[in-house]
Amino acid sequence: MAQHAVLSSGARLWRSLACARSELRLDLTLACGQSFRWRETAEGHWTGVMGGRVWTLTQTDDTLWYHAYKSSDGKRKRRAGVSLKVENKLEERFMQKEEEEPVAVTPVQDTEEEEEEEEMLRDYFQLKVKLEDLYKGWGAADPHFQRIADIFTGVRMLRQDPTECLFSFICTSNNHISRIHGMVERLCQALGAPLCRLDETSYHDFPSLSALADDGVEARLRDLGFGYRARFLQQSAAQILDAHGLRWLEGLRGVPYLLARDALRTLPGVGTKVADCVCLMSLDKAEAVPIDTHVWQIAKRDYGYAPGNQQKSITDKLHRDLGDFFRHLWGPSAGWAQSVLFCADLKKFQTLKGTSPLKRPKKEEDEEAKVATARESKTINGAAKDTKTQSAHRKKAKTSV
């Protein structure tokens, strides 16, 4: 059985590109709640699925190392932007190999393949963006950010597939990162195409819109513990296909931020926060600042943000005002800056600051729990009432987008 790759087993099985840790830290970027497809399979080695392929990534001080695996059927899926010439060449190469187990793709006389994989990684991590320059600008405008930035360098914003990003974040409603990881994994195992098997772990591609929209999906996902989210997943996929078509989500990359966000909000289970996450993490809207109770607490605790301080839940007005507050402070890439502070505030990373996990007052935690419970109950019971509103939004969005 094939095993997860480790760099120490031989660099010849790996490819690399120049990338300093100050520009990218895998341990922070891949574990801070942007994507839910990556896990640490060996010390400093992260394995996950991106672009229909299984990868293991690791890094040294100035180099990003990557190792791609062959699919279980010996072929690669053709992805958007991959030329037919390259795809045919890859298929020809794989068909000549007789190994049944997935093996690493080695950099042997295949310049086009190497260029393709490097471009996929550069696009996924948005390496054209000079992160050090952004950090300097944010630090100059914000002394608190500067103190955090000295420790949490290299937190980049991923450019994910819009379908994967949207349906992963629909699963985040009233949820936490570790549980979301499990839900997304079960979603892929149940509905995604199998890719390969490593160390008794099976890897699957993210499900297609067609697979998610199937009539039997809701019942199947409820059996897998998705609860009310199962309905949102199936209905959102069906609505996209019926009202917009397969390429609609990618097309929102070329639409202004607020218009794209409002278009996403017409989908079942997509509120302002989820829409902002999708805009920021897959639709090239760097100004989008997702606001949840966690970010709200950061604003009050570290920036003395007072408006809405007596509120117990995040309204559309508070979401807009707080987003504008951070956009005014950090500029056009405010969403990237917010992700650094969000990462720095996660309990799992508190040891990097030499402190114990931040503990909020019990009364505050209890109030937040009550709000979350009430919101979930309202979401379940009010789904029918939302139908007319969603229809009105759909008509408005279809005329605008």
mmCIF file of C-alpha atoms in Angstrom:
data_model
loop_
_atom_site.group_PDB
_atom_site.id
_atom_site.type_symbol
_atom_site.label_atom_id
_atom_site.label_comp_id
_atom_site.label_asym_id
_atom_site.label_seq_id
_atom_site.Cartn_x
_atom_site.Cartn_y
_atom_site.Cartn_z
ATOM 1 C CA MET A 1 0.000 0.000 0.000
ATOM 2 C CA ALA A 2 1.290 3.471 -0.894
ATOM 3 C CA GLN A 3 2.261 5.764 1.955
ATOM 4 C CA HIS A 4 2.094 9.479 2.586
ATOM 5 C CA ALA A 5 5.261 11.062 1.268
ATOM 6 C CA VAL A 6 7.909 12.577 3.532
ATOM 7 C CA LEU A 7 10.718 14.786 2.310
ATOM 8 C CA SER A 8 13.357 12.812 4.216
ATOM 9 C CA SER A 9 12.694 9.747 2.045
ATOM 10 C CA GLY A 10 14.313 11.456 -0.914
ATOM 11 C CA ALA A 11 14.032 14.862 -2.541
ATOM 12 C CA ARG A 12 14.041 13.296 -6.010
ATOM 13 C CA LEU A 13 10.363 12.387 -5.524
ATOM 14 C CA TRP A 14 9.501 16.013 -4.832
ATOM 15 C CA ARG A 15 9.240 19.219 -6.806
ATOM 16 C CA SER A 16 9.847 22.648 -5.352
ATOM 17 C CA LEU A 17 9.432 26.344 -5.843
ATOM 18 C CA ALA A 18 11.079 29.255 -4.088
ATOM 19 C CA CYS A 19 8.905 30.606 -1.281
ATOM 20 C CA ALA A 20 10.045 32.129 2.013
ATOM 21 C CA ARG A 21 8.222 31.323 5.263
ATOM 22 C CA SER A 22 7.483 35.024 5.626
ATOM 23 C CA GLU A 23 5.369 34.684 2.458
ATOM 24 C CA LEU A 24 3.689 31.398 3.419
ATOM 25 C CA ARG A 25 3.438 29.306 6.562
ATOM 26 C CA LEU A 26 1.673 26.045 5.839
ATOM 27 C CA ASP A 27 0.952 25.241 9.494
ATOM 28 C CA LEU A 28 -1.022 28.485 9.934
ATOM 29 C CA THR A 29 -2.588 28.916 6.512
ATOM 30 C CA LEU A 30 -3.874 25.351 6.130
ATOM 31 C CA ALA A 31 -5.186 24.998 9.699
ATOM 32 C CA CYS A 32 -6.862 28.344 10.396
ATOM 33 C CA GLY A 33 -10.324 27.486 9.089
ATOM 34 C CA GLN A 34 -10.102 28.562 5.453
ATOM 35 C CA SER A 35 -10.045 25.093 3.913
ATOM 36 C CA PHE A 36 -11.119 21.831 5.530
ATOM 37 C CA ARG A 37 -9.325 19.409 3.191
ATOM 38 C CA TRP A 38 -5.827 19.412 4.707
ATOM 39 C CA ARG A 39 -4.336 17.493 7.649
ATOM 40 C CA GLU A 40 -0.829 17.035 9.015
ATOM 41 C CA THR A 41 0.229 13.494 8.026
ATOM 42 C CA ALA A 42 3.806 13.796 9.310
ATOM 43 C CA GLU A 43 5.621 16.514 11.186
ATOM 44 C CA GLY A 44 5.478 19.595 8.989
ATOM 45 C CA HIS A 45 3.876 17.640 6.114
ATOM 46 C CA TRP A 46 0.332 18.511 5.036
ATOM 47 C CA THR A 47 -1.715 16.225 2.807
ATOM 48 C CA GLY A 48 -4.953 17.264 1.133
ATOM 49 C CA VAL A 49 -6.973 17.559 -2.047
ATOM 50 C CA MET A 50 -6.772 20.510 -4.399
ATOM 51 C CA GLY A 51 -7.638 20.757 -8.076
ATOM 52 C CA GLY A 52 -8.765 17.134 -8.295
ATOM 53 C CA ARG A 53 -5.391 15.874 -7.076
ATOM 54 C CA VAL A 54 -3.951 14.660 -3.789
ATOM 55 C CA TRP A 55 -0.875 16.562 -2.619
ATOM 56 C CA THR A 56 1.586 16.464 0.242
ATOM 57 C CA LEU A 57 3.221 19.821 0.989
ATOM 58 C CA THR A 58 6.081 20.743 3.273
ATOM 59 C CA GLN A 59 8.547 23.594 3.468
ATOM 60 C CA THR A 60 12.023 24.654 4.440
ATOM 61 C CA ASP A 61 13.043 28.219 5.203
ATOM 62 C CA ASP A 62 13.031 29.395 1.598
ATOM 63 C CA THR A 63 11.383 26.556 -0.366
ATOM 64 C CA LEU A 64 7.907 25.079 -0.767
ATOM 65 C CA TRP A 65 8.137 21.339 -1.544
ATOM 66 C CA TYR A 66 5.239 19.487 -3.153
ATOM 67 C CA HIS A 67 4.471 15.891 -4.026
ATOM 68 C CA ALA A 68 1.482 14.903 -6.175
ATOM 69 C CA TYR A 69 -0.080 11.439 -6.264
ATOM 70 C CA LYS A 70 -1.562 9.496 -9.124
ATOM 71 C CA SER A 71 -5.290 8.755 -9.038
ATOM 72 C CA SER A 72 -6.434 5.242 -8.223
ATOM 73 C CA ASP A 73 -7.437 4.740 -11.876
ATOM 74 C CA GLY A 74 -4.060 5.908 -13.102
ATOM 75 C CA LYS A 75 -5.476 9.069 -14.661
ATOM 76 C CA ARG A 76 -5.768 12.740 -13.830
ATOM 77 C CA LYS A 77 -8.975 14.693 -14.096
ATOM 78 C CA ARG A 78 -8.914 17.520 -16.547
ATOM 79 C CA ARG A 79 -9.315 20.759 -14.656
ATOM 80 C CA ALA A 80 -10.198 24.234 -15.809
ATOM 81 C CA GLY A 81 -7.214 25.907 -17.451
ATOM 82 C CA VAL A 82 -5.401 22.652 -18.273
ATOM 83 C CA SER A 83 -4.765 22.298 -21.988
ATOM 84 C CA LEU A 84 -5.938 19.214 -23.850
ATOM 85 C CA LYS A 85 -2.373 18.697 -25.073
ATOM 86 C CA VAL A 86 -1.072 18.503 -21.509
ATOM 87 C CA GLU A 87 -3.986 16.299 -20.419
ATOM 88 C CA ASN A 88 -3.412 13.838 -23.285
ATOM 89 C CA LYS A 89 0.278 13.656 -22.514
ATOM 90 C CA LEU A 90 -0.394 12.923 -18.849
ATOM 91 C CA GLU A 91 -2.934 10.230 -19.681
ATOM 92 C CA GLU A 92 -0.511 8.601 -22.126
ATOM 93 C CA ARG A 93 2.180 8.555 -19.478
ATOM 94 C CA PHE A 94 -0.068 7.081 -16.790
ATOM 95 C CA MET A 95 -1.475 4.398 -19.084
ATOM 96 C CA GLN A 96 2.053 3.100 -19.620
ATOM 97 C CA LYS A 97 2.450 2.473 -15.886
ATOM 98 C CA GLU A 98 1.134 -0.798 -14.513
ATOM 99 C CA GLU A 99 1.247 -0.130 -10.782
ATOM 100 C CA GLU A 100 -2.131 -0.602 -9.131
ATOM 101 C CA GLU A 101 -1.208 1.428 -6.056
ATOM 102 C CA PRO A 102 -1.102 5.234 -6.278
ATOM 103 C CA VAL A 103 2.440 6.469 -6.664
ATOM 104 C CA ALA A 104 4.075 9.864 -6.579
ATOM 105 C CA VAL A 105 4.419 11.751 -9.815
ATOM 106 C CA THR A 106 8.165 12.226 -10.218
ATOM 107 C CA PRO A 107 9.724 15.143 -12.078
ATOM 108 C CA VAL A 108 11.159 13.015 -14.911
ATOM 109 C CA GLN A 109 11.319 14.743 -18.305
ATOM 110 C CA ASP A 110 7.866 16.299 -18.102
ATOM 111 C CA THR A 111 8.275 20.048 -18.193
ATOM 112 C CA GLU A 112 4.644 20.764 -19.098
ATOM 113 C CA GLU A 113 3.336 18.757 -16.161
ATOM 114 C CA GLU A 114 5.775 20.433 -13.785
ATOM 115 C CA GLU A 115 4.743 23.866 -15.026
ATOM 116 C CA GLU A 116 1.077 22.971 -14.659
ATOM 117 C CA GLU A 117 1.447 21.788 -11.053
ATOM 118 C CA GLU A 118 3.539 24.797 -10.115
ATOM 119 C CA GLU A 119 0.940 27.120 -11.592
ATOM 120 C CA MET A 120 -1.831 25.348 -9.664
ATOM 121 C CA LEU A 121 0.031 25.937 -6.395
ATOM 122 C CA ARG A 122 0.893 29.537 -7.233
ATOM 123 C CA ASP A 123 -2.769 30.199 -7.988
ATOM 124 C CA TYR A 124 -4.066 28.347 -4.903
ATOM 125 C CA PHE A 125 -1.753 30.238 -2.532
ATOM 126 C CA GLN A 126 -1.968 33.487 -4.557
ATOM 127 C CA LEU A 127 1.799 33.752 -4.536
ATOM 128 C CA LYS A 128 1.743 36.748 -6.873
ATOM 129 C CA VAL A 129 0.576 38.760 -3.869
ATOM 130 C CA LYS A 130 3.608 40.017 -1.917
ATOM 131 C CA LEU A 131 2.521 39.319 1.641
ATOM 132 C CA GLU A 132 5.476 41.044 3.310
ATOM 133 C CA ASP A 133 4.478 44.329 1.660
ATOM 134 C CA LEU A 134 0.894 43.950 2.871
ATOM 135 C CA TYR A 135 2.056 43.182 6.414
ATOM 136 C CA LYS A 136 4.197 46.326 6.425
ATOM 137 C CA GLY A 137 1.252 48.463 5.348
ATOM 138 C CA TRP A 138 -1.129 46.955 7.887
ATOM 139 C CA GLY A 139 1.455 47.240 10.666
ATOM 140 C CA ALA A 140 2.102 50.904 9.887
ATOM 141 C CA ALA A 141 -1.621 51.640 10.133
ATOM 142 C CA ASP A 142 -2.341 49.429 13.129
ATOM 143 C CA PRO A 143 0.051 48.971 16.090
ATOM 144 C CA HIS A 144 -1.973 46.017 17.402
ATOM 145 C CA PHE A 145 -1.621 44.224 14.079
ATOM 146 C CA GLN A 146 2.117 44.888 14.138
ATOM 147 C CA ARG A 147 2.472 43.121 17.493
ATOM 148 C CA ILE A 148 0.580 40.097 16.156
ATOM 149 C CA ALA A 149 2.391 40.111 12.807
ATOM 150 C CA ASP A 150 5.793 39.637 14.423
ATOM 151 C CA ILE A 151 4.637 36.149 15.498
ATOM 152 C CA PHE A 152 2.030 35.196 12.888
ATOM 153 C CA THR A 153 3.898 35.753 9.649
ATOM 154 C CA GLY A 154 2.978 34.026 6.407
ATOM 155 C CA VAL A 155 -0.800 33.733 6.871
ATOM 156 C CA ARG A 156 -2.062 33.805 3.290
ATOM 157 C CA MET A 157 -5.532 33.827 1.822
ATOM 158 C CA LEU A 158 -6.219 30.722 -0.278
ATOM 159 C CA ARG A 159 -7.903 30.957 -3.678
ATOM 160 C CA GLN A 160 -10.166 27.941 -3.474
ATOM 161 C CA ASP A 161 -12.520 26.359 -5.966
ATOM 162 C CA PRO A 162 -15.782 28.336 -5.540
ATOM 163 C CA THR A 163 -17.992 25.224 -5.384
ATOM 164 C CA GLU A 164 -15.862 23.610 -2.677
ATOM 165 C CA CYS A 165 -15.624 26.846 -0.717
ATOM 166 C CA LEU A 166 -19.357 27.592 -0.837
ATOM 167 C CA PHE A 167 -20.590 24.160 0.182
ATOM 168 C CA SER A 168 -17.898 23.728 2.824
ATOM 169 C CA PHE A 169 -18.934 26.987 4.459
ATOM 170 C CA ILE A 170 -22.610 26.083 4.397
ATOM 171 C CA CYS A 171 -21.478 23.320 6.783
ATOM 172 C CA THR A 172 -19.965 25.894 9.172
ATOM 173 C CA SER A 173 -23.300 27.149 10.507
ATOM 174 C CA ASN A 174 -23.254 26.871 14.338
ATOM 175 C CA ASN A 175 -20.188 24.673 14.116
ATOM 176 C CA HIS A 176 -16.482 24.566 15.022
ATOM 177 C CA ILE A 177 -13.397 23.841 12.909
ATOM 178 C CA SER A 178 -12.692 20.248 13.974
ATOM 179 C CA ARG A 179 -16.323 19.191 13.466
ATOM 180 C CA ILE A 180 -16.490 20.967 10.107
ATOM 181 C CA HIS A 181 -13.413 18.991 8.995
ATOM 182 C CA GLY A 182 -15.287 15.782 9.749
ATOM 183 C CA MET A 183 -18.440 16.887 7.952
ATOM 184 C CA VAL A 184 -16.587 17.962 4.820
ATOM 185 C CA GLU A 185 -14.658 14.698 4.807
ATOM 186 C CA ARG A 186 -17.890 12.678 5.062
ATOM 187 C CA LEU A 187 -19.415 14.786 2.299
ATOM 188 C CA CYS A 188 -16.494 13.991 -0.011
ATOM 189 C CA GLN A 189 -16.430 10.306 0.918
ATOM 190 C CA ALA A 190 -20.159 9.999 0.223
ATOM 191 C CA LEU A 191 -20.482 12.024 -2.984
ATOM 192 C CA GLY A 192 -16.988 12.751 -4.369
ATOM 193 C CA ALA A 193 -15.011 10.746 -6.903
ATOM 194 C CA PRO A 194 -12.280 8.544 -5.348
ATOM 195 C CA LEU A 195 -8.734 9.719 -6.042
ATOM 196 C CA CYS A 196 -6.290 7.459 -4.195
ATOM 197 C CA ARG A 197 -5.572 5.589 -0.962
ATOM 198 C CA LEU A 198 -2.564 6.272 1.272
ATOM 199 C CA ASP A 199 -1.797 4.567 4.594
ATOM 200 C CA GLU A 200 -5.364 3.210 4.761
ATOM 201 C CA THR A 201 -6.775 6.705 4.195
ATOM 202 C CA SER A 202 -8.991 7.178 1.147
ATOM 203 C CA TYR A 203 -8.982 10.547 -0.579
ATOM 204 C CA HIS A 204 -11.928 11.788 -2.635
ATOM 205 C CA ASP A 205 -12.483 14.830 -4.812
ATOM 206 C CA PHE A 206 -15.023 17.418 -3.712
ATOM 207 C CA PRO A 207 -18.514 16.561 -5.022
ATOM 208 C CA SER A 208 -19.743 18.179 -8.228
ATOM 209 C CA LEU A 209 -22.775 20.444 -8.277
ATOM 210 C CA SER A 210 -24.717 17.687 -10.026
ATOM 211 C CA ALA A 211 -23.886 15.187 -7.298
ATOM 212 C CA LEU A 212 -24.899 17.648 -4.570
ATOM 213 C CA ALA A 213 -28.173 18.521 -6.311
ATOM 214 C CA ASP A 214 -29.435 14.920 -6.570
ATOM 215 C CA ASP A 215 -32.869 14.355 -5.003
ATOM 216 C CA GLY A 216 -31.579 11.717 -2.576
ATOM 217 C CA VAL A 217 -28.744 13.818 -1.182
ATOM 218 C CA GLU A 218 -30.648 15.448 1.687
ATOM 219 C CA ALA A 219 -31.733 12.135 3.236
ATOM 220 C CA ARG A 220 -28.281 10.652 2.763
ATOM 221 C CA LEU A 221 -26.548 13.571 4.442
ATOM 222 C CA ARG A 222 -29.016 13.634 7.314
ATOM 223 C CA ASP A 223 -28.050 10.024 7.981
ATOM 224 C CA LEU A 224 -24.424 11.210 8.090
ATOM 225 C CA GLY A 225 -25.165 13.797 10.796
ATOM 226 C CA PHE A 226 -25.528 16.990 8.738
ATOM 227 C CA GLY A 227 -28.900 17.905 10.280
ATOM 228 C CA TYR A 228 -30.687 20.891 8.726
ATOM 229 C CA ARG A 229 -27.552 21.688 6.698
ATOM 230 C CA ALA A 230 -28.333 18.675 4.485
ATOM 231 C CA ARG A 231 -31.329 20.492 3.020
ATOM 232 C CA PHE A 232 -29.337 23.672 2.416
ATOM 233 C CA LEU A 233 -26.580 21.777 0.606
ATOM 234 C CA GLN A 234 -28.974 19.998 -1.751
ATOM 235 C CA GLN A 235 -31.243 22.990 -2.356
ATOM 236 C CA SER A 236 -28.382 25.428 -3.016
ATOM 237 C CA ALA A 237 -26.815 23.088 -5.585
ATOM 238 C CA ALA A 238 -30.167 22.546 -7.295
ATOM 239 C CA GLN A 239 -30.893 26.282 -7.344
ATOM 240 C CA ILE A 240 -27.521 27.105 -8.904
ATOM 241 C CA LEU A 241 -27.995 24.519 -11.651
ATOM 242 C CA ASP A 242 -31.641 25.405 -12.318
ATOM 243 C CA ALA A 243 -31.374 29.190 -12.196
ATOM 244 C CA HIS A 244 -27.785 29.941 -13.199
ATOM 245 C CA GLY A 245 -25.799 27.023 -14.621
ATOM 246 C CA LEU A 246 -22.518 25.237 -13.927
ATOM 247 C CA ARG A 247 -20.177 28.217 -14.432
ATOM 248 C CA TRP A 248 -22.147 30.761 -12.392
ATOM 249 C CA LEU A 249 -20.033 30.604 -9.248
ATOM 250 C CA GLU A 250 -16.755 31.089 -11.110
ATOM 251 C CA GLY A 251 -18.389 33.913 -13.044
ATOM 252 C CA LEU A 252 -18.922 35.809 -9.782
ATOM 253 C CA ARG A 253 -15.159 36.384 -9.688
ATOM 254 C CA GLY A 254 -15.709 39.088 -12.284
ATOM 255 C CA VAL A 255 -18.600 40.749 -10.438
ATOM 256 C CA PRO A 256 -18.183 43.623 -7.898
ATOM 257 C CA TYR A 257 -17.962 42.504 -4.283
ATOM 258 C CA LEU A 258 -21.347 43.649 -2.976
ATOM 259 C CA LEU A 259 -23.203 42.324 -6.009
ATOM 260 C CA ALA A 260 -21.466 38.933 -5.707
ATOM 261 C CA ARG A 261 -22.218 38.780 -1.975
ATOM 262 C CA ASP A 262 -25.893 39.582 -2.492
ATOM 263 C CA ALA A 263 -26.145 36.995 -5.270
ATOM 264 C CA LEU A 264 -24.744 34.327 -2.933
ATOM 265 C CA ARG A 265 -27.202 35.342 -0.215
ATOM 266 C CA THR A 266 -30.109 34.249 -2.413
ATOM 267 C CA LEU A 267 -29.018 30.621 -1.855
ATOM 268 C CA PRO A 268 -30.569 28.536 0.944
ATOM 269 C CA GLY A 269 -28.371 28.478 4.041
ATOM 270 C CA VAL A 270 -26.129 31.348 2.902
ATOM 271 C CA GLY A 271 -26.121 34.377 5.183
ATOM 272 C CA THR A 272 -23.865 37.416 5.101
ATOM 273 C CA LYS A 273 -20.976 35.777 6.957
ATOM 274 C CA VAL A 274 -20.877 32.675 4.726
ATOM 275 C CA ALA A 275 -21.234 34.831 1.611
ATOM 276 C CA ASP A 276 -18.299 36.992 2.745
ATOM 277 C CA CYS A 277 -16.168 33.899 3.382
ATOM 278 C CA VAL A 278 -16.860 32.646 -0.129
ATOM 279 C CA CYS A 279 -16.178 36.086 -1.618
ATOM 280 C CA LEU A 280 -12.866 36.373 0.217
ATOM 281 C CA MET A 281 -11.591 32.802 -0.076
ATOM 282 C CA SER A 282 -12.633 31.892 -3.596
ATOM 283 C CA LEU A 283 -14.005 34.871 -5.540
ATOM 284 C CA ASP A 284 -11.064 37.320 -5.375
ATOM 285 C CA LYS A 285 -12.827 39.855 -3.119
ATOM 286 C CA ALA A 286 -9.949 40.853 -0.824
ATOM 287 C CA GLU A 287 -12.082 43.597 0.754
ATOM 288 C CA ALA A 288 -14.619 41.113 2.132
ATOM 289 C CA VAL A 289 -14.388 40.865 5.930
ATOM 290 C CA PRO A 290 -16.367 37.931 7.347
ATOM 291 C CA ILE A 291 -17.882 38.890 10.699
ATOM 292 C CA ASP A 292 -18.828 36.333 13.342
ATOM 293 C CA THR A 293 -18.941 36.459 17.135
ATOM 294 C CA HIS A 294 -15.222 35.645 17.252
ATOM 295 C CA VAL A 295 -14.260 38.640 15.086
ATOM 296 C CA TRP A 296 -16.727 40.812 16.983
ATOM 297 C CA GLN A 297 -14.985 39.941 20.243
ATOM 298 C CA ILE A 298 -11.592 40.814 18.705
ATOM 299 C CA ALA A 299 -12.966 44.195 17.631
ATOM 300 C CA LYS A 300 -14.319 44.980 21.115
ATOM 301 C CA ARG A 301 -11.374 43.589 23.076
ATOM 302 C CA ASP A 302 -8.429 44.791 20.977
ATOM 303 C CA TYR A 303 -9.831 47.866 19.204
ATOM 304 C CA GLY A 304 -12.342 49.230 21.692
ATOM 305 C CA TYR A 305 -15.108 48.935 19.111
ATOM 306 C CA ALA A 306 -18.222 50.208 20.900
ATOM 307 C CA PRO A 307 -21.096 50.473 18.352
ATOM 308 C CA GLY A 308 -23.507 47.596 18.850
ATOM 309 C CA ASN A 309 -21.838 46.688 22.127
ATOM 310 C CA GLN A 310 -25.168 46.009 23.811
ATOM 311 C CA GLN A 311 -26.398 43.725 21.034
ATOM 312 C CA LYS A 312 -26.541 39.983 21.594
ATOM 313 C CA SER A 313 -26.430 38.959 17.942
ATOM 314 C CA ILE A 314 -24.829 40.215 14.743
ATOM 315 C CA THR A 315 -27.294 42.147 12.597
ATOM 316 C CA ASP A 316 -26.773 43.119 8.966
ATOM 317 C CA LYS A 317 -26.051 46.670 10.133
ATOM 318 C CA LEU A 318 -23.392 45.526 12.592
ATOM 319 C CA HIS A 319 -21.866 43.290 9.947
ATOM 320 C CA ARG A 320 -21.692 46.214 7.518
ATOM 321 C CA ASP A 321 -20.427 48.747 10.072
ATOM 322 C CA LEU A 322 -17.769 46.470 11.518
ATOM 323 C CA GLY A 323 -16.621 45.451 8.041
ATOM 324 C CA ASP A 324 -16.339 49.128 7.101
ATOM 325 C CA PHE A 325 -14.384 49.791 10.312
ATOM 326 C CA PHE A 326 -11.742 47.227 9.335
ATOM 327 C CA ARG A 327 -11.735 48.259 5.663
ATOM 328 C CA HIS A 328 -11.062 51.857 6.721
ATOM 329 C CA LEU A 329 -8.262 50.666 9.034
ATOM 330 C CA TRP A 330 -6.521 48.160 6.742
ATOM 331 C CA GLY A 331 -7.467 49.198 3.225
ATOM 332 C CA PRO A 332 -8.520 47.217 0.130
ATOM 333 C CA SER A 333 -7.078 43.894 1.351
ATOM 334 C CA ALA A 334 -8.774 44.081 4.753
ATOM 335 C CA GLY A 335 -10.025 40.498 4.497
ATOM 336 C CA TRP A 336 -6.454 39.218 4.357
ATOM 337 C CA ALA A 337 -5.511 41.242 7.440
ATOM 338 C CA GLN A 338 -8.554 40.000 9.349
ATOM 339 C CA SER A 339 -7.523 36.397 8.639
ATOM 340 C CA VAL A 340 -4.206 37.007 10.418
ATOM 341 C CA LEU A 341 -5.933 38.241 13.595
ATOM 342 C CA PHE A 342 -8.505 35.439 13.398
ATOM 343 C CA CYS A 343 -5.700 32.883 13.132
ATOM 344 C CA ALA A 344 -3.783 34.479 16.015
ATOM 345 C CA ASP A 345 -6.845 34.255 18.253
ATOM 346 C CA LEU A 346 -7.525 30.544 17.732
ATOM 347 C CA LYS A 347 -6.916 28.454 20.845
ATOM 348 C CA LYS A 348 -4.730 25.970 18.980
ATOM 349 C CA PHE A 349 -2.152 28.690 18.236
ATOM 350 C CA GLN A 350 -1.934 30.407 21.619
ATOM 351 C CA THR A 351 1.288 28.584 22.501
ATOM 352 C CA LEU A 352 3.018 30.520 19.709
ATOM 353 C CA LYS A 353 2.403 33.669 21.776
ATOM 354 C CA GLY A 354 3.659 31.990 24.917
ATOM 355 C CA THR A 355 0.257 32.328 26.548
ATOM 356 C CA SER A 356 -2.553 30.024 27.534
ATOM 357 C CA PRO A 357 -5.737 30.021 25.430
ATOM 358 C CA LEU A 358 -7.707 33.208 25.911
ATOM 359 C CA LYS A 359 -10.583 32.700 28.320
ATOM 360 C CA ARG A 360 -13.648 34.834 28.016
ATOM 361 C CA PRO A 361 -16.001 35.482 30.946
ATOM 362 C CA LYS A 362 -18.419 32.606 31.516
ATOM 363 C CA LYS A 363 -21.413 34.956 31.256
ATOM 364 C CA GLU A 364 -20.238 36.062 27.821
ATOM 365 C CA GLU A 365 -19.760 32.462 26.656
ATOM 366 C CA ASP A 366 -23.209 31.491 27.978
ATOM 367 C CA GLU A 367 -24.838 34.382 26.135
ATOM 368 C CA GLU A 368 -23.094 33.387 22.899
ATOM 369 C CA ALA A 369 -24.237 29.781 23.310
ATOM 370 C CA LYS A 370 -27.850 30.931 23.834
ATOM 371 C CA VAL A 371 -27.695 33.085 20.708
ATOM 372 C CA ALA A 372 -26.300 30.194 18.647
ATOM 373 C CA THR A 373 -29.011 27.838 19.903
ATOM 374 C CA ALA A 374 -31.762 30.359 19.194
ATOM 375 C CA ARG A 375 -30.369 31.039 15.731
ATOM 376 C CA GLU A 376 -30.264 27.325 14.888
ATOM 377 C CA SER A 377 -33.857 26.872 16.085
ATOM 378 C CA LYS A 378 -34.970 29.879 14.081
ATOM 379 C CA THR A 379 -33.173 28.572 11.008
ATOM 380 C CA ILE A 380 -34.913 25.200 11.197
ATOM 381 C CA ASN A 381 -38.388 26.495 11.978
ATOM 382 C CA GLY A 382 -38.283 29.458 9.664
ATOM 383 C CA ALA A 383 -37.121 27.727 6.496
ATOM 384 C CA ALA A 384 -40.606 27.738 4.986
ATOM 385 C CA LYS A 385 -41.071 31.439 5.702
ATOM 386 C CA ASP A 386 -37.819 32.215 3.893
ATOM 387 C CA THR A 387 -38.987 30.742 0.592
ATOM 388 C CA LYS A 388 -40.818 33.885 -0.602
ATOM 389 C CA THR A 389 -37.932 36.103 0.425
ATOM 390 C CA GLN A 390 -35.423 33.901 -1.397
ATOM 391 C CA SER A 391 -37.594 33.964 -4.530
ATOM 392 C CA ALA A 392 -37.629 37.756 -4.467
ATOM 393 C CA HIS A 393 -33.853 37.844 -3.993
ATOM 394 C CA ARG A 394 -33.410 35.379 -6.860
ATOM 395 C CA LYS A 395 -35.388 37.579 -9.234
ATOM 396 C CA LYS A 396 -33.393 40.612 -8.195
ATOM 397 C CA ALA A 397 -30.042 38.804 -8.489
ATOM 398 C CA LYS A 398 -30.915 37.291 -11.898
ATOM 399 C CA THR A 399 -31.560 40.770 -13.280
ATOM 400 C CA SER A 400 -28.341 42.114 -11.755
ATOM 401 C CA VAL A 401 -25.812 39.322 -12.334
#
